[in-house]
Amino acid sequence: MLRRVAVLVVLVLLTETAPLEISLVYPAVPSLSHEFGAAAADIVVAVVSLSAAMSIPVTGRLADRLGIKRLMLACSGAFAAGSLLCALANGLPMLVAGRILQGAVGGLLSLSYALVRKVFPPSQVPLVLGVAATGIGVSGVAAPFLGGHLTDVYGFRGVFWFLLALVLVMLPCAALVLPGERPVPIVPAPRAGRSASRARQRLDMPGALLLGTALGAALTGVGRSSSAGWTAWEVPASLAAALLLGLVFVRRERRLARAGVEPAVDLELLTSPGMRSTLPLAALGTAVVAAVGFLLPQMVQDEQHIGALDAALWTFPLGMATLLGGPLGGVVARRHSPRHAALLATALLAAAALGLAVLPHDRPQIGLLVAVFGLGLGLQYSALSNLVTEAVPPTQAATGTALLAACSQLGAGAGVALLGGLRDTSGPASPAAYSLAYLACAACGALAFTTASLMRHGRTPATGGTGAPERRRDPNSPTTHAPSPTTKETPA
């Protein structure tokens, strides 16, 4: 019991790093703009989502094959190296390179969800997934104050020195506490001219990289549309490249599956009823969260003419409410259904965005609206993790949660670029410009609510994955899979 509590504490701390790398940097945007220019600051903010979207498919695939703990430690190490580069950056190229490395931590949240499923009994998984989401709330409480103080006193570099120190403290804790895993590879049937052991060792990393590049191209095109416009040559070129790479990826994965080679992503999993309804919901909900999170601290600073630290006093209820929303989402998913939690989450997100658009921005009203938004944010993380857990078999837990994280990164990038970018379409930022952006966020939240209401998946109480459908294949398919879990827990 104590070991499981220790694992949960470490997971909560690790899941803080993914939102902190974004939320700590938001208060530093004015400092970044002053040193590198506004356009460069936008690149520094957006490149993390781009890097995460490209690396998450590879991370999830390797985690199912090599073990979740190994990948979590590797991602944390890359994040530490990126934080050091950002802190020492003497120019924009070095800063962007560091942010690219920091993007490797984007898969930590999804890997944490997959590890919960392996460590805790199924009856506890829905609640534990909700508690694990409190890392988002902790970062929401701490980030505005930390980011504001570090930026006001040390400039943007102080933010990256803090992130480096944080991950260097957590790495040894994770290495000691998280359970190790002994990989048990999925065994394809042997093909003519190739032994079973050789087929078993084949890992389709090119396919995972192809999917990541397609996601990155899509995110680049959407991101550039807000600053360069949809008619700029790089926007349709990036989107066309994303479509082409996606088609090549699908064709490759189908060919490998017919040939008896383990694909990078099981297309049957990607198109299963549970995943094809959960992934669009994740993209829409995360777009609202990212856009409001991007706009809110800047709006408070612009309208109240205050610094980043003072603005944190206006927005801290968001993090406090997120701390409550995560566990509440786990309770709702277990007692009612993950879909109920998703409906409640999207309704709260849409209502809060609408309130920010139409109500006066007095301090009490801002506090109430961001608290409602934070409650929806915590509920959403818990609902999405439970929806994916109910949709994928244990042998593909990390792959399933990685696909969720990839769609969330796409949603976050699109939210900041398209929804948040509406603030700048009518010239300098003004209350009316912010209201327009928040109205778009409310509309996106309403679309997410509609998506959740139409879901056929997740309508029964969460089971912790015991009700997840096992992978079904054509009996004539040359690929067979061992029925045992992909990984086995061994002492750390």
Short mmCIF file of C-alpha atoms in Angstrom, two decimals:
data_model
loop_
_atom_site.label_atom_id
_atom_site.label_comp_id
_atom_site.label_asym_id
_atom_site.label_seq_id
_atom_site.Cartn_x
_atom_site.Cartn_y
_atom_site.Cartn_z
CA MET A 1 0.00 0.00 0.00
CA LEU A 2 2.77 2.44 0.93
CA ARG A 3 4.59 1.59 -2.29
CA ARG A 4 1.52 2.45 -4.34
CA VAL A 5 1.09 5.75 -2.50
CA ALA A 6 4.74 6.59 -3.21
CA VAL A 7 4.26 5.71 -6.89
CA LEU A 8 1.20 7.95 -7.06
CA VAL A 9 3.03 10.88 -5.45
CA VAL A 10 5.90 10.57 -7.93
CA LEU A 11 3.47 10.34 -10.83
CA VAL A 12 1.67 13.50 -9.69
CA LEU A 13 5.01 15.32 -9.46
CA LEU A 14 6.10 14.07 -12.87
CA THR A 15 2.83 15.07 -14.51
CA GLU A 16 3.44 18.61 -13.28
CA THR A 17 6.37 19.06 -15.65
CA ALA A 18 4.29 18.86 -18.86
CA PRO A 19 1.90 21.71 -17.98
CA LEU A 20 4.63 23.67 -16.17
CA GLU A 21 6.76 23.89 -19.31
CA ILE A 22 3.84 25.76 -20.86
CA SER A 23 2.15 27.59 -17.99
CA LEU A 24 5.41 28.88 -16.49
CA VAL A 25 6.41 30.31 -19.85
CA TYR A 26 3.15 32.17 -20.46
CA PRO A 27 3.94 34.86 -17.83
CA ALA A 28 7.40 35.16 -19.40
CA VAL A 29 6.01 36.02 -22.88
CA PRO A 30 6.48 39.79 -22.36
CA SER A 31 10.11 39.21 -21.29
CA LEU A 32 10.72 36.95 -24.30
CA SER A 33 9.09 39.50 -26.61
CA HIS A 34 11.29 42.27 -25.23
CA GLU A 35 14.49 40.33 -25.89
CA PHE A 36 13.68 38.45 -29.10
CA GLY A 37 10.57 40.15 -30.54
CA ALA A 38 6.90 39.19 -30.48
CA ALA A 39 7.15 36.78 -33.41
CA ALA A 40 10.05 34.94 -31.77
CA ALA A 41 8.13 34.68 -28.51
CA ASP A 42 5.25 33.02 -30.37
CA ILE A 43 7.70 30.50 -31.83
CA VAL A 44 9.13 29.71 -28.39
CA VAL A 45 5.63 29.05 -27.05
CA ALA A 46 4.41 27.00 -30.04
CA VAL A 47 7.49 24.87 -30.75
CA VAL A 48 6.95 22.78 -27.60
CA SER A 49 3.58 21.54 -28.86
CA LEU A 50 5.12 20.84 -32.26
CA SER A 51 7.96 18.83 -30.72
CA ALA A 52 5.61 16.94 -28.43
CA ALA A 53 3.23 16.06 -31.26
CA MET A 54 6.13 14.62 -33.27
CA SER A 55 7.72 12.66 -30.42
CA ILE A 56 4.66 11.28 -28.60
CA PRO A 57 3.86 8.51 -31.13
CA VAL A 58 7.45 7.26 -30.87
CA THR A 59 7.33 7.50 -27.07
CA GLY A 60 4.13 5.48 -26.77
CA ARG A 61 5.35 2.80 -29.17
CA LEU A 62 8.67 2.39 -27.39
CA ALA A 63 6.97 2.34 -23.99
CA ASP A 64 4.78 -0.62 -24.96
CA ARG A 65 7.88 -2.43 -26.21
CA LEU A 66 10.65 -1.41 -23.79
CA GLY A 67 8.75 -0.46 -20.64
CA ILE A 68 7.08 2.67 -19.35
CA LYS A 69 9.62 3.47 -16.63
CA ARG A 70 12.54 3.51 -19.07
CA LEU A 71 10.73 5.93 -21.37
CA MET A 72 9.63 8.19 -18.52
CA LEU A 73 13.22 8.50 -17.32
CA ALA A 74 14.46 9.11 -20.87
CA CYS A 75 11.86 11.84 -21.47
CA SER A 76 12.77 13.49 -18.15
CA GLY A 77 16.44 13.46 -19.11
CA ALA A 78 15.70 15.10 -22.45
CA PHE A 79 13.59 17.71 -20.66
CA ALA A 80 16.49 18.49 -18.30
CA ALA A 81 18.87 18.96 -21.22
CA GLY A 82 16.38 21.23 -22.97
CA SER A 83 15.85 23.33 -19.84
CA LEU A 84 19.61 23.83 -19.52
CA LEU A 85 19.86 24.97 -23.15
CA CYS A 86 17.01 27.45 -22.67
CA ALA A 87 18.52 28.86 -19.47
CA LEU A 88 21.90 29.38 -21.17
CA ALA A 89 20.51 30.50 -24.55
CA ASN A 90 22.43 33.40 -26.08
CA GLY A 91 20.17 33.58 -29.13
CA LEU A 92 16.88 32.40 -30.57
CA PRO A 93 18.25 29.23 -32.28
CA MET A 94 19.63 27.88 -29.00
CA LEU A 95 16.41 28.74 -27.20
CA VAL A 96 14.28 26.98 -29.82
CA ALA A 97 16.55 23.91 -29.70
CA GLY A 98 16.07 23.73 -25.95
CA ARG A 99 12.29 24.02 -26.31
CA ILE A 100 12.32 21.18 -28.85
CA LEU A 101 14.05 18.95 -26.30
CA GLN A 102 11.60 20.06 -23.63
CA GLY A 103 8.79 18.88 -25.89
CA ALA A 104 9.90 15.30 -25.25
CA VAL A 105 8.17 15.55 -21.87
CA GLY A 106 4.81 15.83 -23.62
CA GLY A 107 4.34 12.09 -23.37
CA LEU A 108 4.92 11.92 -19.61
CA LEU A 109 1.28 12.53 -18.75
CA SER A 110 0.08 9.77 -21.05
CA LEU A 111 2.75 7.36 -19.82
CA SER A 112 1.70 8.11 -16.26
CA TYR A 113 -1.86 7.11 -17.07
CA ALA A 114 -0.66 3.85 -18.63
CA LEU A 115 1.52 3.09 -15.60
CA VAL A 116 -1.43 3.62 -13.24
CA ARG A 117 -3.24 0.86 -15.10
CA LYS A 118 -0.34 -1.54 -14.59
CA VAL A 119 0.31 -0.79 -10.90
CA PHE A 120 -3.11 -0.35 -9.30
CA PRO A 121 -6.04 -2.81 -9.04
CA PRO A 122 -8.72 -2.19 -11.70
CA SER A 123 -11.26 -1.09 -9.09
CA GLN A 124 -8.95 1.74 -8.03
CA VAL A 125 -7.83 2.86 -11.49
CA PRO A 126 -10.69 5.34 -12.25
CA LEU A 127 -10.14 7.17 -8.95
CA VAL A 128 -6.34 7.07 -9.17
CA LEU A 129 -6.46 8.51 -12.70
CA GLY A 130 -8.44 11.40 -11.27
CA VAL A 131 -5.96 11.91 -8.45
CA ALA A 132 -3.05 11.75 -10.93
CA ALA A 133 -4.63 14.70 -12.73
CA THR A 134 -4.09 16.82 -9.62
CA GLY A 135 -0.58 17.41 -10.93
CA ILE A 136 -2.26 19.71 -13.44
CA GLY A 137 -3.95 21.54 -10.57
CA VAL A 138 -0.76 21.86 -8.57
CA SER A 139 0.94 23.42 -11.57
CA GLY A 140 -2.07 25.68 -12.09
CA VAL A 141 -1.78 26.98 -8.52
CA ALA A 142 1.99 27.36 -8.49
CA ALA A 143 2.77 28.38 -12.08
CA PRO A 144 1.27 31.89 -12.10
CA PHE A 145 3.08 32.86 -8.89
CA LEU A 146 6.32 31.10 -9.75
CA GLY A 147 6.32 32.25 -13.34
CA GLY A 148 5.43 35.80 -12.36
CA HIS A 149 8.06 36.02 -9.61
CA LEU A 150 10.83 34.38 -11.63
CA THR A 151 10.07 36.55 -14.65
CA ASP A 152 9.82 39.81 -12.70
CA VAL A 153 13.08 39.16 -10.81
CA TYR A 154 15.26 37.12 -13.19
CA GLY A 155 13.65 37.45 -16.61
CA PHE A 156 12.65 34.47 -18.73
CA ARG A 157 15.88 32.57 -17.87
CA GLY A 158 14.74 32.18 -14.27
CA VAL A 159 11.82 30.05 -15.46
CA PHE A 160 14.10 27.58 -17.23
CA TRP A 161 16.58 27.36 -14.34
CA PHE A 162 13.67 26.44 -12.07
CA LEU A 163 12.43 23.75 -14.49
CA LEU A 164 15.93 22.27 -14.65
CA ALA A 165 16.20 22.14 -10.85
CA LEU A 166 12.73 20.56 -10.57
CA VAL A 167 13.40 17.71 -12.97
CA LEU A 168 16.85 17.01 -11.47
CA VAL A 169 15.18 16.51 -8.09
CA MET A 170 12.44 14.28 -9.48
CA LEU A 171 14.62 12.02 -11.65
CA PRO A 172 16.25 10.13 -8.75
CA CYS A 173 12.88 9.80 -7.01
CA ALA A 174 11.32 8.33 -10.14
CA ALA A 175 14.24 5.94 -10.63
CA LEU A 176 13.88 4.63 -7.07
CA VAL A 177 10.10 4.49 -6.68
CA LEU A 178 8.57 3.65 -10.06
CA PRO A 179 8.28 -0.10 -10.73
CA GLY A 180 10.64 -1.53 -13.30
CA GLU A 181 9.34 -3.60 -16.17
CA ARG A 182 10.61 -6.61 -18.04
CA PRO A 183 9.44 -6.37 -21.65
CA VAL A 184 7.49 -9.29 -23.07
CA PRO A 185 7.43 -8.60 -26.83
CA ILE A 186 4.41 -9.22 -28.99
CA VAL A 187 5.32 -12.12 -31.25
CA PRO A 188 4.35 -11.96 -34.94
CA ALA A 189 3.97 -15.23 -36.79
CA PRO A 190 7.10 -16.17 -38.75
CA ARG A 191 7.23 -15.43 -42.44
CA ALA A 192 8.90 -17.49 -45.11
CA GLY A 193 12.62 -16.93 -45.03
CA ARG A 194 12.65 -15.22 -41.63
CA SER A 195 12.73 -16.73 -38.17
CA ALA A 196 10.16 -15.90 -35.50
CA SER A 197 12.86 -14.39 -33.30
CA ARG A 198 13.96 -12.04 -36.06
CA ALA A 199 10.37 -11.00 -36.76
CA ARG A 200 9.83 -10.44 -33.06
CA GLN A 201 12.77 -8.03 -32.91
CA ARG A 202 11.43 -5.88 -35.74
CA LEU A 203 10.17 -2.52 -34.50
CA ASP A 204 8.54 -0.13 -36.94
CA MET A 205 10.23 3.06 -35.80
CA PRO A 206 10.05 4.60 -39.31
CA GLY A 207 6.27 4.32 -39.11
CA ALA A 208 6.17 6.05 -35.73
CA LEU A 209 8.44 8.82 -37.03
CA LEU A 210 6.27 9.16 -40.13
CA LEU A 211 3.16 9.65 -37.99
CA GLY A 212 4.97 12.16 -35.78
CA THR A 213 6.16 14.15 -38.81
CA ALA A 214 2.63 14.22 -40.22
CA LEU A 215 1.31 15.56 -36.91
CA GLY A 216 4.10 18.13 -36.80
CA ALA A 217 3.36 19.32 -40.33
CA ALA A 218 -0.32 19.72 -39.50
CA LEU A 219 0.49 21.69 -36.37
CA THR A 220 2.93 23.89 -38.29
CA GLY A 221 0.34 24.73 -40.92
CA VAL A 222 -2.35 25.59 -38.39
CA GLY A 223 0.11 27.58 -36.28
CA ARG A 224 1.37 29.67 -39.18
CA SER A 225 -2.17 30.46 -40.31
CA SER A 226 -2.74 32.85 -37.41
CA SER A 227 0.35 34.97 -38.08
CA ALA A 228 0.91 34.60 -41.84
CA GLY A 229 -2.69 34.05 -42.96
CA TRP A 230 -4.24 31.09 -44.72
CA THR A 231 -3.04 32.32 -48.12
CA ALA A 232 0.65 32.32 -47.17
CA TRP A 233 2.41 29.60 -49.16
CA GLU A 234 3.74 27.75 -46.12
CA VAL A 235 0.27 27.13 -44.68
CA PRO A 236 -1.27 25.09 -47.54
CA ALA A 237 2.14 23.51 -48.16
CA SER A 238 2.37 22.28 -44.55
CA LEU A 239 -1.21 21.02 -44.51
CA ALA A 240 -0.75 19.26 -47.86
CA ALA A 241 2.45 17.65 -46.55
CA ALA A 242 0.58 16.50 -43.43
CA LEU A 243 -2.15 14.91 -45.56
CA LEU A 244 0.36 13.22 -47.85
CA LEU A 245 2.43 11.87 -44.96
CA GLY A 246 -0.72 10.65 -43.24
CA LEU A 247 -1.80 8.73 -46.33
CA VAL A 248 1.69 7.22 -46.68
CA PHE A 249 1.58 6.24 -43.01
CA VAL A 250 -1.79 4.47 -43.36
CA ARG A 251 -0.65 2.61 -46.46
CA ARG A 252 2.59 1.56 -44.77
CA GLU A 253 0.87 0.29 -41.64
CA ARG A 254 -1.62 -1.75 -43.64
CA ARG A 255 1.17 -3.29 -45.69
CA LEU A 256 3.19 -4.20 -42.62
CA ALA A 257 0.17 -5.73 -40.89
CA ARG A 258 -0.49 -7.94 -43.94
CA ALA A 259 3.17 -8.94 -43.99
CA GLY A 260 3.13 -10.07 -40.36
CA VAL A 261 5.30 -7.21 -39.06
CA GLU A 262 4.22 -5.39 -35.91
CA PRO A 263 3.06 -1.88 -37.02
CA ALA A 264 3.92 1.37 -35.29
CA VAL A 265 0.26 2.02 -34.53
CA ASP A 266 -2.47 -0.56 -34.85
CA LEU A 267 -4.95 1.02 -37.25
CA GLU A 268 -7.71 -1.13 -35.78
CA LEU A 269 -7.00 0.52 -32.43
CA LEU A 270 -6.92 4.00 -33.97
CA THR A 271 -10.26 3.51 -35.69
CA SER A 272 -11.97 1.54 -32.90
CA PRO A 273 -15.29 3.01 -31.70
CA GLY A 274 -13.87 4.16 -28.37
CA MET A 275 -10.81 5.90 -29.83
CA ARG A 276 -12.49 7.53 -32.81
CA SER A 277 -14.91 9.30 -30.48
CA THR A 278 -12.45 10.10 -27.67
CA LEU A 279 -9.66 11.58 -29.79
CA PRO A 280 -11.75 14.37 -31.41
CA LEU A 281 -13.17 15.19 -27.98
CA ALA A 282 -9.62 15.49 -26.63
CA ALA A 283 -8.56 17.82 -29.45
CA LEU A 284 -11.59 20.12 -29.04
CA GLY A 285 -11.45 20.28 -25.24
CA THR A 286 -7.71 20.86 -25.15
CA ALA A 287 -8.02 23.64 -27.74
CA VAL A 288 -10.29 25.54 -25.35
CA VAL A 289 -8.01 24.92 -22.37
CA ALA A 290 -4.86 26.03 -24.22
CA ALA A 291 -6.43 29.14 -25.76
CA VAL A 292 -7.92 30.40 -22.49
CA GLY A 293 -4.70 29.58 -20.64
CA PHE A 294 -2.77 31.60 -23.24
CA LEU A 295 -5.13 34.58 -23.20
CA LEU A 296 -5.97 34.91 -19.52
CA PRO A 297 -2.66 36.09 -17.97
CA GLN A 298 -2.01 38.48 -20.86
CA MET A 299 -5.53 39.91 -20.63
CA VAL A 300 -5.20 40.58 -16.90
CA GLN A 301 -1.80 42.23 -17.36
CA ASP A 302 -3.02 44.34 -20.30
CA GLU A 303 -6.29 45.49 -18.76
CA GLN A 304 -5.11 46.00 -15.18
CA HIS A 305 -1.64 47.32 -16.10
CA ILE A 306 0.05 45.00 -13.61
CA GLY A 307 3.03 42.64 -13.65
CA ALA A 308 2.99 38.87 -14.04
CA LEU A 309 3.16 38.20 -10.30
CA ASP A 310 0.22 40.49 -9.49
CA ALA A 311 -1.78 38.89 -12.31
CA ALA A 312 -1.30 35.51 -10.61
CA LEU A 313 -3.40 36.75 -7.68
CA TRP A 314 -6.30 37.17 -10.11
CA THR A 315 -6.03 33.72 -11.67
CA PHE A 316 -4.93 31.37 -8.86
CA PRO A 317 -8.51 30.03 -8.28
CA LEU A 318 -8.09 28.15 -11.56
CA GLY A 319 -5.43 25.87 -10.11
CA MET A 320 -7.29 25.37 -6.84
CA ALA A 321 -10.44 24.29 -8.70
CA THR A 322 -8.42 21.95 -10.94
CA LEU A 323 -7.16 20.18 -7.81
CA LEU A 324 -10.79 19.43 -6.97
CA GLY A 325 -11.89 18.63 -10.51
CA GLY A 326 -9.43 15.77 -11.09
CA PRO A 327 -10.56 13.52 -8.20
CA LEU A 328 -14.19 14.53 -8.80
CA GLY A 329 -13.87 13.32 -12.37
CA GLY A 330 -12.61 9.97 -11.13
CA VAL A 331 -15.60 9.63 -8.80
CA VAL A 332 -18.07 10.55 -11.55
CA ALA A 333 -16.43 8.10 -13.99
CA ARG A 334 -16.54 5.26 -11.49
CA ARG A 335 -20.07 5.85 -10.18
CA HIS A 336 -21.75 6.97 -13.40
CA SER A 337 -19.54 6.89 -16.52
CA PRO A 338 -16.53 8.61 -18.09
CA ARG A 339 -18.94 10.16 -20.60
CA HIS A 340 -20.81 11.86 -17.74
CA ALA A 341 -17.53 13.37 -16.57
CA ALA A 342 -16.74 14.54 -20.11
CA LEU A 343 -20.17 16.18 -20.48
CA LEU A 344 -19.78 18.02 -17.19
CA ALA A 345 -16.23 19.10 -18.07
CA THR A 346 -17.06 20.50 -21.50
CA ALA A 347 -20.16 22.29 -20.19
CA LEU A 348 -18.09 24.06 -17.53
CA LEU A 349 -15.33 24.99 -19.98
CA ALA A 350 -17.80 26.45 -22.47
CA ALA A 351 -19.71 28.34 -19.77
CA ALA A 352 -16.56 29.87 -18.31
CA ALA A 353 -15.29 30.97 -21.74
CA LEU A 354 -18.66 32.54 -22.51
CA GLY A 355 -18.60 34.37 -19.19
CA LEU A 356 -15.15 35.77 -19.94
CA ALA A 357 -16.48 37.01 -23.27
CA VAL A 358 -19.62 38.81 -22.10
CA LEU A 359 -19.18 39.72 -18.41
CA PRO A 360 -17.19 42.67 -17.01
CA HIS A 361 -13.66 41.76 -16.00
CA ASP A 362 -13.88 42.74 -12.35
CA ARG A 363 -11.75 40.80 -9.93
CA PRO A 364 -14.57 38.81 -8.21
CA GLN A 365 -16.06 37.83 -11.55
CA ILE A 366 -12.70 36.80 -12.97
CA GLY A 367 -12.06 34.71 -9.85
CA LEU A 368 -15.40 32.92 -10.17
CA LEU A 369 -15.05 32.28 -13.90
CA VAL A 370 -11.53 30.91 -13.69
CA ALA A 371 -12.63 28.66 -10.81
CA VAL A 372 -15.41 27.25 -13.00
CA PHE A 373 -12.90 26.83 -15.81
CA GLY A 374 -10.42 25.07 -13.51
CA LEU A 375 -13.07 22.63 -12.31
CA GLY A 376 -13.85 21.77 -15.93
CA LEU A 377 -10.15 21.38 -16.67
CA GLY A 378 -9.63 18.83 -13.89
CA LEU A 379 -12.76 16.93 -14.89
CA GLN A 380 -11.62 16.83 -18.51
CA TYR A 381 -8.20 15.28 -17.79
CA SER A 382 -9.80 12.63 -15.62
CA ALA A 383 -12.59 11.91 -18.11
CA LEU A 384 -10.26 11.56 -21.10
CA SER A 385 -7.83 9.25 -19.31
CA ASN A 386 -10.70 7.00 -18.20
CA LEU A 387 -12.26 7.00 -21.68
CA VAL A 388 -9.00 5.80 -23.24
CA THR A 389 -8.43 3.24 -20.48
CA GLU A 390 -11.85 1.77 -21.25
CA ALA A 391 -11.11 1.75 -24.99
CA VAL A 392 -7.74 -0.01 -25.30
CA PRO A 393 -6.48 -3.43 -24.16
CA PRO A 394 -3.69 -3.61 -21.55
CA THR A 395 -1.11 -4.64 -24.15
CA GLN A 396 -1.54 -1.29 -25.92
CA ALA A 397 -2.04 0.96 -22.90
CA ALA A 398 0.91 3.26 -23.61
CA THR A 399 0.14 3.45 -27.33
CA GLY A 400 -3.48 4.39 -26.61
CA THR A 401 -2.60 7.11 -24.12
CA ALA A 402 0.12 8.39 -26.47
CA LEU A 403 -2.47 8.82 -29.22
CA LEU A 404 -4.57 10.76 -26.73
CA ALA A 405 -1.60 12.97 -25.90
CA ALA A 406 -0.81 13.55 -29.58
CA CYS A 407 -4.37 14.69 -30.31
CA SER A 408 -4.25 16.90 -27.23
CA GLN A 409 -1.05 18.53 -28.47
CA LEU A 410 -2.67 19.16 -31.86
CA GLY A 411 -5.65 20.66 -30.10
CA ALA A 412 -3.45 22.84 -27.91
CA GLY A 413 -1.48 24.17 -30.86
CA ALA A 414 -4.61 24.82 -32.90
CA GLY A 415 -6.33 26.43 -29.92
CA VAL A 416 -3.56 28.95 -29.33
CA ALA A 417 -3.14 29.68 -33.04
CA LEU A 418 -6.77 29.84 -34.16
CA LEU A 419 -8.81 30.69 -31.07
CA GLY A 420 -6.21 32.75 -29.23
CA GLY A 421 -5.07 34.31 -32.48
CA LEU A 422 -8.47 35.95 -32.98
CA ARG A 423 -7.40 38.48 -30.36
CA ASP A 424 -4.95 39.98 -32.85
CA THR A 425 -7.17 40.06 -35.93
CA SER A 426 -8.52 43.55 -35.21
CA GLY A 427 -5.23 45.26 -34.45
CA PRO A 428 -3.79 45.86 -30.96
CA ALA A 429 -5.26 43.79 -28.15
CA SER A 430 -8.35 45.39 -26.62
CA PRO A 431 -11.26 44.21 -24.43
CA ALA A 432 -13.33 43.68 -27.59
CA ALA A 433 -10.54 41.62 -29.17
CA TYR A 434 -10.28 39.41 -26.10
CA SER A 435 -14.06 38.98 -26.05
CA LEU A 436 -14.01 37.78 -29.66
CA ALA A 437 -11.38 35.18 -28.83
CA TYR A 438 -13.30 33.99 -25.76
CA LEU A 439 -16.51 33.69 -27.80
CA ALA A 440 -14.65 31.40 -30.20
CA CYS A 441 -13.45 29.36 -27.23
CA ALA A 442 -17.04 29.06 -25.97
CA ALA A 443 -18.18 27.87 -29.41
CA CYS A 444 -15.41 25.27 -29.48
CA GLY A 445 -16.42 24.15 -25.98
CA ALA A 446 -20.02 23.78 -27.14
CA LEU A 447 -18.81 21.63 -30.04
CA ALA A 448 -16.86 19.47 -27.57
CA PHE A 449 -20.01 19.08 -25.46
CA THR A 450 -21.97 17.98 -28.53
CA THR A 451 -19.25 15.46 -29.38
CA ALA A 452 -19.40 14.00 -25.87
CA SER A 453 -23.20 13.83 -25.93
CA LEU A 454 -23.12 11.80 -29.17
CA MET A 455 -20.51 9.32 -27.91
CA ARG A 456 -21.57 5.67 -27.76
CA HIS A 457 -18.42 4.82 -25.84
CA GLY A 458 -17.95 5.28 -22.10
CA ARG A 459 -21.62 5.21 -21.11
CA THR A 460 -21.20 2.70 -18.29
CA PRO A 461 -19.26 3.03 -15.00
CA ALA A 462 -15.49 2.87 -15.50
CA THR A 463 -13.93 -0.54 -14.87
CA GLY A 464 -10.25 0.43 -14.81
CA GLY A 465 -9.72 -1.19 -18.20
CA THR A 466 -11.07 -4.65 -17.42
CA GLY A 467 -13.91 -3.99 -19.83
CA ALA A 468 -11.63 -2.76 -22.62
CA PRO A 469 -12.08 -4.78 -25.81
CA GLU A 470 -9.23 -7.07 -26.71
CA ARG A 471 -7.71 -6.56 -30.11
CA ARG A 472 -9.73 -8.40 -32.73
CA ARG A 473 -8.08 -9.52 -35.92
CA ASP A 474 -9.00 -11.47 -38.99
CA PRO A 475 -8.23 -15.14 -38.20
CA ASN A 476 -6.49 -15.36 -41.57
CA SER A 477 -4.15 -12.48 -40.65
CA PRO A 478 -0.48 -13.58 -40.50
CA THR A 479 0.10 -11.62 -37.29
CA THR A 480 -0.67 -13.26 -33.96
CA HIS A 481 -0.14 -11.87 -30.54
CA ALA A 482 0.68 -13.37 -27.25
CA PRO A 483 -2.21 -13.08 -24.81
CA SER A 484 0.03 -12.01 -21.95
CA PRO A 485 0.55 -8.33 -21.06
CA THR A 486 3.25 -6.46 -22.92
CA THR A 487 5.20 -5.77 -19.79
CA LYS A 488 5.58 -7.40 -16.44
CA GLU A 489 6.26 -5.52 -13.27
CA THR A 490 9.50 -6.29 -11.48
CA PRO A 491 11.01 -4.66 -8.41
CA ALA A 492 12.66 -1.32 -9.12
#
